[in-house]
CSV table of C-alpha atoms in Angstrom, one decimal:
chain,number,residue,atom,x,y,z
Q,1,UNK,CA,-18.4,-14.7,-6.7
Q,2,UNK,CA,-15.5,-16.8,-8.1
Q,3,UNK,CA,-12.0,-15.9,-7.2
Q,4,UNK,CA,-11.2,-13.0,-9.4
Q,5,UNK,CA,-7.4,-13.3,-9.5
Q,6,UNK,CA,-6.6,-16.8,-10.7
Q,7,UNK,CA,-2.9,-17.1,-10.2
Q,8,UNK,CA,-1.0,-19.7,-12.2
Q,9,UNK,CA,0.5,-22.3,-9.8
Q,10,UNK,CA,4.0,-21.8,-11.1
Q,11,UNK,CA,3.8,-18.0,-10.8
Q,12,UNK,CA,2.5,-18.2,-7.2
Q,13,UNK,CA,5.0,-20.8,-6.2
Q,14,UNK,CA,7.9,-18.8,-7.7
Q,15,UNK,CA,6.8,-15.5,-6.1
Q,16,UNK,CA,6.5,-17.1,-2.7
Q,17,UNK,CA,10.0,-18.4,-3.0
Q,18,UNK,CA,11.2,-14.9,-4.1
Q,19,UNK,CA,9.5,-13.4,-1.1
Q,20,UNK,CA,11.2,-15.8,1.3
Q,21,UNK,CA,14.5,-15.0,-0.4
Q,22,UNK,CA,14.0,-11.3,0.0
Q,23,UNK,CA,13.1,-11.7,3.7
Q,24,UNK,CA,16.3,-13.7,4.3
Q,25,UNK,CA,18.6,-11.6,2.0
Q,26,UNK,CA,17.1,-8.1,1.6
Q,27,UNK,CA,18.0,-6.0,-1.4
Q,28,UNK,CA,20.1,-3.0,-0.4
Q,29,UNK,CA,18.1,0.2,0.0
Q,30,UNK,CA,14.8,-1.6,-1.0
Q,31,UNK,CA,11.9,-3.1,0.9
Q,32,UNK,CA,9.3,-5.1,-1.0
Q,33,UNK,CA,6.4,-7.4,-0.5
Q,34,UNK,CA,3.2,-8.5,-2.3
Q,35,UNK,CA,-0.3,-7.4,-1.5
Q,36,UNK,CA,-1.9,-9.8,1.0
Q,37,UNK,CA,-4.9,-10.1,-1.4
Q,38,UNK,CA,-2.9,-10.6,-4.7
Q,39,UNK,CA,0.6,-12.1,-4.9
Q,40,UNK,CA,0.9,-10.9,-8.5
Q,41,UNK,CA,1.1,-7.2,-7.3
Q,42,UNK,CA,4.2,-6.3,-5.3
Q,43,UNK,CA,4.9,-2.9,-3.7
Q,44,UNK,CA,8.4,-1.6,-3.1
Q,45,UNK,CA,10.0,1.3,-1.4
Q,46,UNK,CA,13.4,2.5,-2.5
Q,47,UNK,CA,15.4,4.5,0.1
Q,48,UNK,CA,17.6,6.9,-1.8
Q,49,UNK,CA,21.2,5.9,-1.6
Q,50,UNK,CA,23.8,8.2,0.0
Q,51,UNK,CA,25.8,10.5,-2.3
Q,52,UNK,CA,23.0,10.6,-4.8
Q,53,UNK,CA,20.3,13.3,-5.4
Q,54,UNK,CA,17.8,10.8,-4.0
Q,55,UNK,CA,19.4,10.6,-0.5
Q,56,UNK,CA,16.8,10.8,2.3
Q,57,UNK,CA,14.1,10.1,-0.3
Q,58,UNK,CA,11.5,7.3,0.0
Q,59,UNK,CA,10.2,6.1,-3.4
Q,60,UNK,CA,7.1,3.9,-3.6
Q,61,UNK,CA,6.2,1.9,-6.6
Q,62,UNK,CA,4.8,-1.4,-7.7
Q,63,UNK,CA,5.6,-4.5,-9.8
Q,64,UNK,CA,2.7,-6.2,-11.6
Q,65,UNK,CA,3.5,-9.7,-12.6
Q,66,UNK,CA,1.7,-11.7,-15.4
Q,67,UNK,CA,0.1,-15.0,-14.6
Q,68,UNK,CA,2.7,-16.8,-16.6
Q,69,UNK,CA,5.7,-15.4,-14.6
Q,70,UNK,CA,8.6,-16.2,-14.5
Q,71,UNK,CA,8.4,-16.8,-18.3
Q,72,UNK,CA,7.3,-13.2,-18.9
Q,73,UNK,CA,8.5,-10.1,-17.2
Q,74,UNK,CA,6.5,-7.7,-15.0
Q,75,UNK,CA,5.2,-4.2,-15.5
Q,76,UNK,CA,7.1,-1.7,-13.4
Q,77,UNK,CA,5.7,1.6,-12.0
Q,78,UNK,CA,6.9,4.4,-9.8
Q,79,UNK,CA,4.3,6.2,-7.7
Q,80,UNK,CA,6.4,8.8,-5.8
Q,81,UNK,CA,7.5,11.9,-7.7
Q,82,UNK,CA,11.3,11.5,-8.0
Q,83,UNK,CA,12.7,13.6,-10.9
Q,84,UNK,CA,13.9,10.4,-12.7
Q,85,UNK,CA,10.8,8.5,-13.7
Q,86,UNK,CA,7.3,9.6,-14.7
Q,87,UNK,CA,4.8,8.5,-12.0
Q,88,UNK,CA,2.2,5.9,-12.6
Q,89,UNK,CA,3.7,5.1,-16.0
Q,90,UNK,CA,5.0,1.8,-17.3
Q,91,UNK,CA,8.8,2.0,-17.2
Q,92,UNK,CA,10.8,0.9,-20.3
Q,93,UNK,CA,13.6,-1.2,-18.8
Q,94,UNK,CA,15.4,-4.4,-19.9
Q,95,UNK,CA,13.8,-6.1,-16.9
Q,96,UNK,CA,10.2,-4.9,-17.6
Q,97,UNK,CA,7.5,-6.0,-20.0
Q,98,UNK,CA,8.7,-3.5,-22.6
Q,99,UNK,CA,11.5,-5.9,-23.5
Q,100,UNK,CA,10.2,-9.5,-23.3
Q,101,UNK,CA,13.0,-10.5,-25.7
Q,102,UNK,CA,15.7,-9.7,-23.2
Q,103,UNK,CA,13.9,-11.2,-20.2
Q,104,UNK,CA,15.5,-14.1,-18.4
Q,105,UNK,CA,13.2,-16.5,-16.5
Q,106,UNK,CA,16.0,-17.1,-14.0
Q,107,UNK,CA,15.7,-13.5,-12.8
Q,108,UNK,CA,14.0,-13.0,-9.5
Q,109,UNK,CA,12.1,-10.1,-7.8
Q,110,UNK,CA,15.5,-9.3,-6.1
Q,111,UNK,CA,17.1,-9.1,-9.6
Q,112,UNK,CA,14.3,-6.8,-10.9
Q,113,UNK,CA,14.5,-4.4,-7.9
Q,114,UNK,CA,18.3,-4.3,-8.1
Q,115,UNK,CA,18.2,-3.4,-11.8
Q,116,UNK,CA,15.5,-0.8,-11.1
Q,117,UNK,CA,17.7,0.9,-8.5
Q,118,UNK,CA,20.8,0.7,-10.7
Q,119,UNK,CA,19.0,2.4,-13.6
Q,120,UNK,CA,17.4,5.0,-11.2
Q,121,UNK,CA,20.8,6.4,-10.1
Q,122,UNK,CA,22.1,6.5,-13.7
Q,123,UNK,CA,21.2,9.2,-16.2
Q,124,UNK,CA,20.5,7.2,-19.3
Q,125,UNK,CA,17.1,8.2,-20.9
Q,126,UNK,CA,14.4,5.7,-21.6
Q,127,UNK,CA,10.6,5.6,-22.2
Q,128,UNK,CA,9.1,6.7,-18.9
Q,129,UNK,CA,12.2,8.7,-17.7
Q,130,UNK,CA,12.4,12.5,-17.4
Q,131,UNK,CA,15.2,15.0,-17.2
Q,132,UNK,CA,15.4,17.2,-14.1
Q,133,UNK,CA,18.3,18.9,-12.3
Q,134,UNK,CA,19.9,17.4,-9.2
Q,135,UNK,CA,18.5,20.3,-7.2
Q,136,UNK,CA,15.0,19.4,-8.2
Q,137,UNK,CA,15.6,15.7,-7.5
Q,138,UNK,CA,16.9,16.7,-4.0
Q,139,UNK,CA,13.8,18.8,-3.3
Q,140,UNK,CA,11.5,16.0,-4.4
Q,141,UNK,CA,13.5,13.6,-2.1
Q,142,UNK,CA,12.8,15.8,0.9
Q,143,UNK,CA,9.1,15.9,0.0
Q,144,UNK,CA,8.8,12.2,-0.8
Q,145,UNK,CA,8.1,11.1,2.8
Q,146,UNK,CA,5.1,13.4,3.5
Q,147,UNK,CA,3.8,12.5,0.0
Q,148,UNK,CA,3.8,8.8,0.7
Q,149,UNK,CA,2.0,9.3,4.1
Q,150,UNK,CA,-1.0,10.3,2.1
Q,151,UNK,CA,-1.1,6.9,0.3
Q,152,UNK,CA,-3.3,4.4,2.1
Q,153,UNK,CA,-1.6,1.4,0.5
Q,154,UNK,CA,1.8,2.6,1.4
Q,155,UNK,CA,0.9,3.2,5.1
Q,156,UNK,CA,-0.8,-0.2,5.4
Q,157,UNK,CA,2.1,-2.2,3.9
Q,158,UNK,CA,5.0,-0.3,5.4
Q,159,UNK,CA,4.2,0.8,8.9
Q,160,UNK,CA,7.8,0.7,10.0
Q,161,UNK,CA,8.9,3.0,7.2
Q,162,UNK,CA,5.9,5.3,8.0
Q,163,UNK,CA,7.4,5.7,11.6
Q,164,UNK,CA,10.9,6.2,10.1
Q,165,UNK,CA,9.5,9.0,7.9
Q,166,UNK,CA,7.7,10.7,10.8
Q,167,UNK,CA,10.9,10.6,12.9
Q,168,UNK,CA,12.9,12.2,10.1
Q,169,UNK,CA,10.3,14.9,9.7
Q,170,UNK,CA,10.5,15.6,13.4
Q,171,UNK,CA,14.3,15.8,13.2
Q,172,UNK,CA,14.0,18.4,10.5
Q,173,UNK,CA,11.6,20.4,12.6
Q,174,UNK,CA,8.5,19.5,10.6
Q,175,UNK,CA,5.3,18.5,12.2
Q,176,UNK,CA,4.7,14.8,12.3
Q,177,UNK,CA,2.0,14.1,9.7
Q,178,UNK,CA,-0.8,11.6,10.5
Q,179,UNK,CA,-0.6,8.7,8.0
Q,180,UNK,CA,-3.5,7.7,5.8
Q,181,UNK,CA,-5.2,5.0,7.8
Q,182,UNK,CA,-7.5,2.2,6.7
Q,183,UNK,CA,-11.2,2.7,7.3
Q,184,UNK,CA,-12.7,0.7,10.1
Q,185,UNK,CA,-16.4,0.8,9.2
Q,186,UNK,CA,-18.4,-2.3,8.3
Q,187,UNK,CA,-17.8,-1.7,4.6
Q,188,UNK,CA,-14.2,-2.7,5.2
Q,189,UNK,CA,-15.3,-6.3,5.6
Q,190,UNK,CA,-13.5,-9.0,7.4
Q,191,UNK,CA,-13.6,-9.8,11.1
Q,192,UNK,CA,-13.4,-6.1,12.2
Q,193,UNK,CA,-16.4,-5.3,10.0
Q,194,UNK,CA,-18.4,-8.2,11.4
Q,195,UNK,CA,-17.6,-7.3,15.0
Q,196,UNK,CA,-18.6,-3.7,14.4
Q,197,UNK,CA,-21.8,-4.8,12.7
Q,198,UNK,CA,-22.6,-7.1,15.6
Q,199,UNK,CA,-22.0,-4.4,18.2
Q,200,UNK,CA,-24.3,-2.0,16.3
Q,201,UNK,CA,-27.0,-4.7,16.1
Q,202,UNK,CA,-26.8,-5.4,19.8
Q,203,UNK,CA,-27.0,-1.7,20.6
Q,204,UNK,CA,-30.0,-1.2,18.3
Q,205,UNK,CA,-31.8,-4.2,19.8
Q,206,UNK,CA,-31.1,-2.9,23.4
Q,207,UNK,CA,-32.6,0.5,22.5
Q,208,UNK,CA,-35.7,-1.1,21.0
Q,209,UNK,CA,-36.3,-3.2,24.1
Q,210,UNK,CA,-35.9,-0.2,26.4
Q,211,UNK,CA,-38.4,1.8,24.3
Q,212,UNK,CA,-40.9,-1.1,24.4
Q,213,UNK,CA,-40.6,-1.3,28.2
Q,214,UNK,CA,-41.0,2.4,28.7
Q,215,UNK,CA,-44.0,2.4,26.4
Q,216,UNK,CA,-45.7,-0.4,28.3
Q,217,UNK,CA,-45.0,1.4,31.6
Q,218,UNK,CA,-46.5,4.6,30.3
Q,219,UNK,CA,-49.6,2.8,29.0
Q,220,UNK,CA,-50.1,1.0,32.3
Q,221,UNK,CA,-49.8,4.3,34.2
Q,222,UNK,CA,-52.4,5.9,31.9
Q,223,UNK,CA,-54.9,3.0,32.4
Q,224,UNK,CA,-54.4,3.2,36.2
Q,225,UNK,CA,-55.2,7.0,36.2
Q,226,UNK,CA,-58.3,6.5,34.0
Q,227,UNK,CA,-59.7,3.8,36.3
Q,228,UNK,CA,-59.0,5.8,39.4
Q,229,UNK,CA,-60.8,8.8,37.8
Q,230,UNK,CA,-63.9,6.6,37.0
Q,231,UNK,CA,-64.0,5.3,40.5
Q,232,UNK,CA,-63.9,8.8,42.0
Q,233,UNK,CA,-66.7,10.0,39.8
């Protein structure tokens, strides 16, 4: 099958540069990286800033970039319930695809994430935002960690944050929750799947050989007994 996600050379090059920039100069309170299989889809985690209702919260979301980035803005989503944005809904921000007229091609992934965090801690309404009390936001912040541990993509991309969440849960006297792990059967594909399939094939072949040997031994013993009975008669 042909490569399904044909990425424009300019977009891929720019996003690689943005990733190197983030690694060298991280955005405060935010961790972000692209999917290994698709550089146009980035996942981020916002750690709730101190002195906000989001403190101690972990907010997972994603940025979906168009193939002609940086000339067009990305779609922005929040996955973790937070009391500020609707989940799994395109957010209407000046840095998102809702406002291509205000988009600046010079803006980077770091700029987008900084703008997202800035808007999150404000109270200005927009399409995709919701109104909840600070108490509700605080309760959602405390539940955000365990919620994210049920997300396979989150656990695969952010193992260090998974460990951080588990440690905080333990500090609060909560039971450490097992994160959602990737499957390891052969349907997973890749080297692990091939190795497992090879091992299963080897085991099956060995069992077949043993059965054949046992069968021949039993047949030979039966023939020997029959011949001995004939001689005696």
